Coordinates of C-alpha atoms and ligand atoms in Angstrom, one line a residue:
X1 CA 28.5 2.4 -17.7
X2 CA 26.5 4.9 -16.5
X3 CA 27.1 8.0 -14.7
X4 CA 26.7 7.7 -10.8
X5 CA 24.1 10.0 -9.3
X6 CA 24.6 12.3 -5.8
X7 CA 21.9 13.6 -4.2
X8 CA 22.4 15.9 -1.3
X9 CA 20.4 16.9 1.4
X10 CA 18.4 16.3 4.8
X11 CA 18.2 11.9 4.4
X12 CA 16.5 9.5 6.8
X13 CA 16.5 5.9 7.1
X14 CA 15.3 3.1 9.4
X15 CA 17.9 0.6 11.7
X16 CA 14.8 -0.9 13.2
X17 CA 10.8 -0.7 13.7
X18 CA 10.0 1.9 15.3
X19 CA 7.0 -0.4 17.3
X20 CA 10.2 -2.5 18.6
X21 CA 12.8 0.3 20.1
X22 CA 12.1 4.1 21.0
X23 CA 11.2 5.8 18.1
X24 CA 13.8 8.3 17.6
X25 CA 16.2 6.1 17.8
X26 CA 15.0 3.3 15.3
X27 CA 15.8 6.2 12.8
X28 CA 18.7 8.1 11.9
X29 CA 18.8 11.7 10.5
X30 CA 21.4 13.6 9.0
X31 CA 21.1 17.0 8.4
X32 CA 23.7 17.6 5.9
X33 CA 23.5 13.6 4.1
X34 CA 23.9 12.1 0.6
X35 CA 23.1 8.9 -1.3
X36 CA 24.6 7.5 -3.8
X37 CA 22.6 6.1 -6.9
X38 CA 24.5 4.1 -9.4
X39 CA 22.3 1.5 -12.0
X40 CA 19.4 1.4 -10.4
X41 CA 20.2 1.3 -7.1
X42 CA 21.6 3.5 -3.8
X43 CA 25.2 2.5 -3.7
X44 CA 26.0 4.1 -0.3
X45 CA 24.4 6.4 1.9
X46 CA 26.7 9.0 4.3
X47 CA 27.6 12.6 4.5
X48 CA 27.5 15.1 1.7
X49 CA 30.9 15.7 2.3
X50 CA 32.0 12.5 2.5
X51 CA 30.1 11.3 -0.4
X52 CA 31.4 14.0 -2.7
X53 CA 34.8 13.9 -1.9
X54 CA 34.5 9.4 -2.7
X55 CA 32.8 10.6 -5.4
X56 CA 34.2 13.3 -7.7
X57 CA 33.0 12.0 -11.2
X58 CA 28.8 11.7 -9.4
X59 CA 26.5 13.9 -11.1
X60 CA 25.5 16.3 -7.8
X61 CA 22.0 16.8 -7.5
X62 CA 21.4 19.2 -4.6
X63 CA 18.4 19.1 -2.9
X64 CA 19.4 21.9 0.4
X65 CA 17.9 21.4 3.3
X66 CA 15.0 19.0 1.7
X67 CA 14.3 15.8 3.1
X68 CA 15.8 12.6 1.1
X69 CA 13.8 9.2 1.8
X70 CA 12.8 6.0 0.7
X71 CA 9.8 6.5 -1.8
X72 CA 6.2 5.7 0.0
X73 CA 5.1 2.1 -0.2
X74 CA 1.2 2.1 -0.4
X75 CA -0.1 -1.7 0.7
X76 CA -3.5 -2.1 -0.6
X77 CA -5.1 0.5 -3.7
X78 CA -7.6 -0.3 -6.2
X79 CA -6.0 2.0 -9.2
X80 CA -9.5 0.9 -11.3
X81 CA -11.4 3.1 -8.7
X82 CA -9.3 6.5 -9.4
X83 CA -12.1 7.7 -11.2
X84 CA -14.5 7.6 -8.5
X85 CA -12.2 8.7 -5.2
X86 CA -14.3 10.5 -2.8
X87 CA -18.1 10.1 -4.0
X88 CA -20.7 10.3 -1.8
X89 CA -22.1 7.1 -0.3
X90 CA -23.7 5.2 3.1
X91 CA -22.1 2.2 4.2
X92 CA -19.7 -0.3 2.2
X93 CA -21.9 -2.2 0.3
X94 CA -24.1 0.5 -0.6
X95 CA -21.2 2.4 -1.8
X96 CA -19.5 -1.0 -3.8
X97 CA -23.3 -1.4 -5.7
X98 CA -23.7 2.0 -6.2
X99 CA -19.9 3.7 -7.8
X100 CA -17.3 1.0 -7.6
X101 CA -19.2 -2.0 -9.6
X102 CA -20.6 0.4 -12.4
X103 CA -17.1 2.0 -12.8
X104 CA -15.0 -1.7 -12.6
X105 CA -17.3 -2.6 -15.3
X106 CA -16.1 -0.4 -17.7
X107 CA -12.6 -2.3 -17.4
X108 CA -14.2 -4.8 -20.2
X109 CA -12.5 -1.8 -22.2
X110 CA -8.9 -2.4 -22.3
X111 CA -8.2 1.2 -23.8
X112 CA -10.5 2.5 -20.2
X113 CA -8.0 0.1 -18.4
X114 CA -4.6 1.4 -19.9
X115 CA -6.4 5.1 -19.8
X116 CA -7.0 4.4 -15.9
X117 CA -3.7 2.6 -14.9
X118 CA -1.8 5.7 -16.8
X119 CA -3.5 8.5 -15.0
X120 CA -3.4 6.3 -11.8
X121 CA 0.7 5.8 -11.6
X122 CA 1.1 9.4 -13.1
X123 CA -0.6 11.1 -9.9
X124 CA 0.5 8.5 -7.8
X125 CA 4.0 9.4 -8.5
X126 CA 3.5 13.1 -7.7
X127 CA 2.9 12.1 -4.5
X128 CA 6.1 10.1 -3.9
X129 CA 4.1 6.7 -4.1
X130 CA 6.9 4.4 -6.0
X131 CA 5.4 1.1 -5.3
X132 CA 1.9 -0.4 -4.2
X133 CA -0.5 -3.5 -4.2
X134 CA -3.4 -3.2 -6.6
X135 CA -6.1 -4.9 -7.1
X136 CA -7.3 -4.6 -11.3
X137 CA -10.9 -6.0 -11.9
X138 CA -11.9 -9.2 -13.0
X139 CA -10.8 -8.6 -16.7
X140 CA -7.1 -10.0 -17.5
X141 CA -6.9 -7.2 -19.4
X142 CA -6.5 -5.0 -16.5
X143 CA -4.1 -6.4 -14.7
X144 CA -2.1 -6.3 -18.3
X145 CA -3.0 -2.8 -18.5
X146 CA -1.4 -2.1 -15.0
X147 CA 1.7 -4.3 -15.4
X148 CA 2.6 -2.9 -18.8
X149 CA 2.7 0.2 -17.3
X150 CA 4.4 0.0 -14.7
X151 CA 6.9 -2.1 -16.7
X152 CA 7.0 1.4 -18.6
X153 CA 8.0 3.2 -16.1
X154 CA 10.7 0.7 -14.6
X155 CA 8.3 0.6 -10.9
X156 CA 7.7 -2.4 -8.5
X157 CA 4.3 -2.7 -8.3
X158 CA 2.2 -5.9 -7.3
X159 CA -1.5 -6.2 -8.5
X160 CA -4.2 -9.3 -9.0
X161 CA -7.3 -9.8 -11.2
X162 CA -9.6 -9.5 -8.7
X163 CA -12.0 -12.4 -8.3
X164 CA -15.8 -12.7 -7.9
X165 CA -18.3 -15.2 -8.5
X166 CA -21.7 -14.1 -6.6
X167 CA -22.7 -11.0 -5.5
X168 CA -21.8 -8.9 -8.0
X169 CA -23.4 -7.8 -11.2
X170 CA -23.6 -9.6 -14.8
X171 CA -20.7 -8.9 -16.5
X172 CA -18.1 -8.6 -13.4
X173 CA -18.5 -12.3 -12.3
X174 CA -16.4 -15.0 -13.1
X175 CA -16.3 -18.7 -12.2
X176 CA -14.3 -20.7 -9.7
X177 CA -12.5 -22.3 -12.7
X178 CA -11.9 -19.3 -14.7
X179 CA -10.9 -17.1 -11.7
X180 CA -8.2 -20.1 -11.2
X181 CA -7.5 -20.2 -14.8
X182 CA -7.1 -16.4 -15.4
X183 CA -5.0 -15.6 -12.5
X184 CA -2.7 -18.8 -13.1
X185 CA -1.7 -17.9 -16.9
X186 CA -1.1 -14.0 -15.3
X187 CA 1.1 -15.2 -12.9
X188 CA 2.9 -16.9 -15.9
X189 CA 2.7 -13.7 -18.1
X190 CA 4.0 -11.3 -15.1
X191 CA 4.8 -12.7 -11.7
X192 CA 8.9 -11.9 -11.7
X193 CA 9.0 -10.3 -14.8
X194 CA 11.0 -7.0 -14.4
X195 CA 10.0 -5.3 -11.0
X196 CA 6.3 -7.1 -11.4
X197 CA 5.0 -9.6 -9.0
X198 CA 1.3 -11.0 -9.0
X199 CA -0.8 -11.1 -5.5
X200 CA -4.0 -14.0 -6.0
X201 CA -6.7 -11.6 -5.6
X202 CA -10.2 -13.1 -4.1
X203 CA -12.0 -9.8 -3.6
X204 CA -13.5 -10.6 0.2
X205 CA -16.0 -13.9 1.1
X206 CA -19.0 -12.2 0.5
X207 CA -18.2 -12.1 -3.8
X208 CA -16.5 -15.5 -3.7
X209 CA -18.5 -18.8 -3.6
X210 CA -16.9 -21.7 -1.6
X211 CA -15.8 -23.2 -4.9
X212 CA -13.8 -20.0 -5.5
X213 CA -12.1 -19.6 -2.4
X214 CA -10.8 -23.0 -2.9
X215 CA -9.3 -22.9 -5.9
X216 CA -8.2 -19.7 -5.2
X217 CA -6.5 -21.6 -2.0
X218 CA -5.5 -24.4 -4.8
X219 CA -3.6 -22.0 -6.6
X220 CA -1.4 -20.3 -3.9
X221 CA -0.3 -23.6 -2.8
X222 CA 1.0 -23.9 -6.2
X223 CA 2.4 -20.2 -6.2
X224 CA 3.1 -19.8 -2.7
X225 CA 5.9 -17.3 -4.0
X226 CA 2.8 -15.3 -4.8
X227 CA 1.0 -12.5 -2.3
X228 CA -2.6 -13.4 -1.9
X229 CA -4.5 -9.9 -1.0
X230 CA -8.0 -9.6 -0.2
X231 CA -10.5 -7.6 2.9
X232 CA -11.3 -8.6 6.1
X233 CA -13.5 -7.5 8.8
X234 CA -14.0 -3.8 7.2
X235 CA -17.3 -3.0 8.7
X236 CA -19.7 -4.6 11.1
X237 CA -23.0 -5.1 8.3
X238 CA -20.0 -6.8 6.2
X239 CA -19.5 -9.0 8.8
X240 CA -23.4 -10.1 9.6
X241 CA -23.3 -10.6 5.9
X242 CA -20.4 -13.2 6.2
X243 CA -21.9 -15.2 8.8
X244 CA -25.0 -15.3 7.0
X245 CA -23.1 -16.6 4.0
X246 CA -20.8 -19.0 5.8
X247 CA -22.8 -20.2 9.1
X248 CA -20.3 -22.8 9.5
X249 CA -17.2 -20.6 9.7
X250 CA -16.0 -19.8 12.8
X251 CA -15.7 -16.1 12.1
X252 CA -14.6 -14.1 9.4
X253 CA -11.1 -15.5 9.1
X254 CA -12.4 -18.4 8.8
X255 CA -13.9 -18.6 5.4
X256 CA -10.2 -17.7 4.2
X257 CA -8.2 -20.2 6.7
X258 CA -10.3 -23.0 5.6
X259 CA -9.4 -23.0 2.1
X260 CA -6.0 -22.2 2.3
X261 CA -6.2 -18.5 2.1
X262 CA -4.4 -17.4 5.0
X263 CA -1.1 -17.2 5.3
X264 CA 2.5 -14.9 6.0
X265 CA 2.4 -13.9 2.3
X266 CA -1.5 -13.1 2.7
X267 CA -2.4 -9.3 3.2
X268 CA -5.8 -9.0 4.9
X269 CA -6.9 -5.3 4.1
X270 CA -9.0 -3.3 7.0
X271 CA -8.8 -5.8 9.6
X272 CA -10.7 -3.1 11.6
X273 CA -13.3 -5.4 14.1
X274 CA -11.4 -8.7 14.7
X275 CA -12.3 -11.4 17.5
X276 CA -9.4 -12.8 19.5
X277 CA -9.2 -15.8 17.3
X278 CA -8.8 -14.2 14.4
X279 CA -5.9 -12.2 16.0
X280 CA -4.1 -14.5 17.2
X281 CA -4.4 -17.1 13.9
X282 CA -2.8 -13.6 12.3
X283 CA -0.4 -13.0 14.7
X284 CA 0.8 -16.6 14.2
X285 CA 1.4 -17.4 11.0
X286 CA 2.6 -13.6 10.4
X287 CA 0.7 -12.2 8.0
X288 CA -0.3 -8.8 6.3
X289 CA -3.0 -6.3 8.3
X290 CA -3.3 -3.1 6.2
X291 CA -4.6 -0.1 7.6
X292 CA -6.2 2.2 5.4
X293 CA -7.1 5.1 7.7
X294 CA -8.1 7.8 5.3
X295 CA -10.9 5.0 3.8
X296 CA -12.3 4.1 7.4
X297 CA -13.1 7.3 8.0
X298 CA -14.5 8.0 4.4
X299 CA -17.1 5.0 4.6
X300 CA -17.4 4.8 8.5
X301 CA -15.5 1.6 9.0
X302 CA -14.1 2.2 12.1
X303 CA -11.3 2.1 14.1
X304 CA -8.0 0.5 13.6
X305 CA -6.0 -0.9 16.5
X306 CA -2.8 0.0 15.9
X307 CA -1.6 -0.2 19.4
X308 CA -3.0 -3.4 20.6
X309 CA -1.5 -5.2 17.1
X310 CA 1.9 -3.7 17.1
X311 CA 2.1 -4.4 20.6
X312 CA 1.0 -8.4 20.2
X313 CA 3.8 -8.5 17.3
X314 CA 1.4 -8.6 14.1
X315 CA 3.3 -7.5 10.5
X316 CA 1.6 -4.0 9.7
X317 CA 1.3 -2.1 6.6
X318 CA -0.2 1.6 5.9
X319 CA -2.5 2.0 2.6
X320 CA -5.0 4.9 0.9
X321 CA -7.1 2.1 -0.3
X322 CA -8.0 4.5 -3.8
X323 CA -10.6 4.7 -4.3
X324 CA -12.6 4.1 -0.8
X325 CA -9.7 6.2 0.7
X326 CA -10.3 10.0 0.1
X327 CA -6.7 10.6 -1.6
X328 CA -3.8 9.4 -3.2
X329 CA -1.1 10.8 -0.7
X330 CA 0.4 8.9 1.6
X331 CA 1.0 12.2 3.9
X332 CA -2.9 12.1 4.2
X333 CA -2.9 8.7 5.2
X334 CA 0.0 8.7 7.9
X335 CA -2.4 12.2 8.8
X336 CA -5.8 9.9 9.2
X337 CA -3.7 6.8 11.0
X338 CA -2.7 9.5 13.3
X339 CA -6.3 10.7 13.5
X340 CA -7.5 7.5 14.2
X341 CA -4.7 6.3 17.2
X342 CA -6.1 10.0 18.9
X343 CA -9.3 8.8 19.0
X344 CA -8.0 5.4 20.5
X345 CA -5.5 7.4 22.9
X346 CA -2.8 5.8 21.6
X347 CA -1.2 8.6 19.4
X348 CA 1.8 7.7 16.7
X349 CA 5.2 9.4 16.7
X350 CA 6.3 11.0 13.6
X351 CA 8.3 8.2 12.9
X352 CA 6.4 5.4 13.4
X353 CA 4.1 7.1 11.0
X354 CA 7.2 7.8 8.6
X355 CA 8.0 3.7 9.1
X356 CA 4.3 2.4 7.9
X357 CA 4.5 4.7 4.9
X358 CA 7.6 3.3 3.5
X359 CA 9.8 0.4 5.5
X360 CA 6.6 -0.9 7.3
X361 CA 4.3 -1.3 4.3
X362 CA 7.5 -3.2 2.5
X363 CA 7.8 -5.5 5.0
X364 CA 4.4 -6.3 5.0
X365 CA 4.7 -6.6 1.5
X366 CA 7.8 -9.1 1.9
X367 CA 10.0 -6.7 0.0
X368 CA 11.6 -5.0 3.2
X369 CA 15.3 -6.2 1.1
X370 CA 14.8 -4.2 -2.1
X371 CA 12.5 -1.0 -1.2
X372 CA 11.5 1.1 1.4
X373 CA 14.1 2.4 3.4
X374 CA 17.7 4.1 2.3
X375 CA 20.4 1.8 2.5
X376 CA 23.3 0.5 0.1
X377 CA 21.9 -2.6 -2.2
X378 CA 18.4 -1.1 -2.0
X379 CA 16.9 0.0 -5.3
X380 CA 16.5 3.4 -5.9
X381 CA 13.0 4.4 -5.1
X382 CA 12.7 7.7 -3.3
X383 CA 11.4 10.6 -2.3
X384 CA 12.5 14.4 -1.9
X385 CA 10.1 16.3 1.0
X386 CA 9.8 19.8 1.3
X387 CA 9.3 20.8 4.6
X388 CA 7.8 23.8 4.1
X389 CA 6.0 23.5 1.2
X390 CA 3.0 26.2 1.7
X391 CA 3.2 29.9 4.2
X392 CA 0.9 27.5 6.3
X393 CA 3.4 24.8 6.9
X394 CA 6.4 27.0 6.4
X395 CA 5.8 29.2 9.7
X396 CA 5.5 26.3 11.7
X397 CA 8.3 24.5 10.7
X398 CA 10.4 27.7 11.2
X399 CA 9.6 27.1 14.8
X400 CA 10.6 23.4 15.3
X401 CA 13.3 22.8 17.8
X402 CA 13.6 19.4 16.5
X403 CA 13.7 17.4 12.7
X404 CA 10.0 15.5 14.3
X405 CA 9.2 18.3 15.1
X406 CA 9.7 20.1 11.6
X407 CA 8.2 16.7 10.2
X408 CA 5.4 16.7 11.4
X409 CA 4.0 19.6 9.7
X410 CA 4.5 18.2 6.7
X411 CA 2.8 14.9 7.7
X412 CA -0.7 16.6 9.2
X413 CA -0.8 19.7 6.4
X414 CA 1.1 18.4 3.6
X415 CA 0.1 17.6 0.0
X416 CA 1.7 16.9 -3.7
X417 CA 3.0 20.4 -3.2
X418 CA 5.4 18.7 -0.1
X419 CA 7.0 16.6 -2.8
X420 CA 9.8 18.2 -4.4
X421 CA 11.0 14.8 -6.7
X422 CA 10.2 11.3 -6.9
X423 CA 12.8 9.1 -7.7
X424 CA 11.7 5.6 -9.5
X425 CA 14.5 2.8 -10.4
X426 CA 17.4 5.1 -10.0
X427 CA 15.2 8.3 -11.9
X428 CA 13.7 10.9 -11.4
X429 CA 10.3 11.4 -13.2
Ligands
GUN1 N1 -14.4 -4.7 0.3 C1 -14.6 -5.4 -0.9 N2 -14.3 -4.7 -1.9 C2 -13.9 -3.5 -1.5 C3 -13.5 -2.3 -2.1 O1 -13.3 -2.2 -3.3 N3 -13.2 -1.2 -1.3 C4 -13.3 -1.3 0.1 N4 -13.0 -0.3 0.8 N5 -13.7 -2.4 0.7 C5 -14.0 -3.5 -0.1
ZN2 ZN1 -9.8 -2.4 -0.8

């Protein structure tokens, strides 16, 4: 049996949504807390006193007055993008034709794709990111890549051979059958396997023919265990372009919900410019929007509603959308949602920025029972903050009357620097 593990200092966890009940008190915070880690997984949670004294054999890790929480939960990345984050481009599809296709091509290489997927969960991890939904390239050999590992590493990680069969280059299209076929022998290869699950992966309309959204829509019926991830309503050209593709559809939902492709296990990433139809379709079956703040601002998307969805009840997750988002940290993202509810006058509490980075996204990604917030039974995936990581952060947090208000800091100015350990499966790395 292995040694139990104590760690000690500042924790918070979630008893509710924050979007639901006040937000301070859908959290709790304990100044002087512990959790308990034993095979994998937080046994208990309480004071350090208490802990230690129920305890006596736990291997003490003391982190002071650090801040002990659930690892961040990042809902919608492309990890074959890393190596172009942040270059220079117009508009979405200018920016897809001129860096992203180019570099996804190279993914025909499975030593590029286990190079990629490497570097990819090694930042990612210095920045407290223990689990995400990626979308590989259309090669099986990247989603292998990806899986193997994360398998590695022990992580929970979903990802999906992304699918496209028209407008895309030679080389990174595949057919309706094959997309089918592909993603249906992955899901036998990985779905379940470890702390792997597969998401069905149809890139957005515009790159999928009719065909392919159906048998993509085919295949979740069969798997409708599976997540099915894709984009929806990013920008408004995007949108045009849809119609123009789909003139019968009766907006941009549409050409998913006809062929089966929406549903509570689908994750619609962007949903930035929706019509009341389409909001209401979401609302009702329950499904996934992803907001990927730090990407709408990068490529001029737009504007999120974050306060009109939570407030009609829709299931919301927070992503950094690598590479259209501008960085791999979660504290810039919950910095850029913020950004963007200021510029809708609708501005987010620390912890309901706090909630979308970890409990929020997994409950968007149906795994709000096994990651994402500290509580006994839940595996081990966490991260230790420091709160005043830099002189620049430091002098303001020396101020703050309150923990939100010594948070928040950390939130708007923070970087890898802010991350004092990560914690994946029950160890640290
Ligand atoms: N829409 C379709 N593909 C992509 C992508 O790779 N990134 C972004 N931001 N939007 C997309
Ligand atoms: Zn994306």
């Amino acid at each position: 049996m292995t040694q139990d593990t104590l760690l000690l200092g500042q924790t918070l966890h979630y008893h509710g949504s924050p979007f639901d009940i006040a937000p301070q008190d859908a959290a709790r915070h304990d100044t002087n807390g512990a959790v308990l880690i034993r095979a994998g997984r937080i046994a208990a949670t309480g004071s350090g006193e208490g802990l230690r004294a129920a305890h006596p054999r736990a291997r003490i890790v003391d982190y002071g007055d650090r801040l002990i929480m659930a690892g961040f939960v990042d809902a919608h990345v492309h990890y074959p993008q890393t190596g172009i984050i942040a270059s220079w481009g117009k508009r979405l599809i200018d920016w897809l034709n001129t860096y992203t296709f180019p570099e996804e091509m190279r993914f025909d290489d499975p030593g590029h794709a286990a190079d990629t997927a490497r570097t990819y969960l090694d930042l990612t991890a210095r920045h407290g990111v223990t689990t995400m939904a990626s979308y590989c390239t259309i090669h099986p050999a990247s989603v292998d890549a990806f899986f193997a590992q994360a398998q590695a590493r022990g992580q929970r990680v979903i990802a999906g051979k992304t699918c496209m069969d028209r407008n895309a280059p030679e080389g990174l299209r595949d057919t309706a059958q094959t997309a089918y076929d592909d993603s249906k022998a992955l899901i036998a290869r990985w779905h379940g396997v470890d702390r792997l699950s597969y998401a069905i992966t149809p890139r957005f309309s515009p790159t999928s023919t009719p065909q392919q959204l159906d048998a993509l829509g085919q295949l979740w019926t069969e798997h409708p265990d599976c997540l099915m991830q894709t984009h929806l309503s990013e920008q408004t050209d995007e949108i045009a372009w849809v119609q123009g593709l789909f003139p019968e559809a009766r907006d941009y939902l549409d050409t998913y919900e006809q062929f089966g492709l929406l549903g509570e296990k689908g994750l619609y990433g962007h949903a930035i410019h929706l019509e009341p139809r389409e909001r209401a379709r979401l609302r009702d079956v329950g499904a996934g929007l992803i907001h990927c703040p730090t990407s709408n601002m990068f490529i001029g998307s737009g504007l999120f509603d974050m306060a009109g969805l939570t407030g009609e009840g829709q299931r919301i997750g927070l992503a950094s959308d690598t590479g259209g988002g501008s960085s791999f940290s979660m504290l810039r993202t919950m910095a850029a949602a913020y950004e963007i509810a200021q510029l809708r006058h609708t501005p987010l509490h620390a912890a309901q920025l706090l909630w979308l980075a970890t409990a929020g996204s997994a409950r968007a990604l149906h795994l709000e029972d096994r990651i994402g917030n500290l509580a006994p039974g839940m595996e081990a995936d966490i991260v230790v903050l420091d709160l005043a990581s830099t002189p620049d952060i430091a002098q303001r947090t020396t101020r703050a009357e309150t923990f939100w208000e010594a948070i928040f800091p950390t939130i708007m100015m923070g970087d890898d620097r802010a991350i004092a350990a990560t914690w994946i499966n029950g160890r640290q790395v």
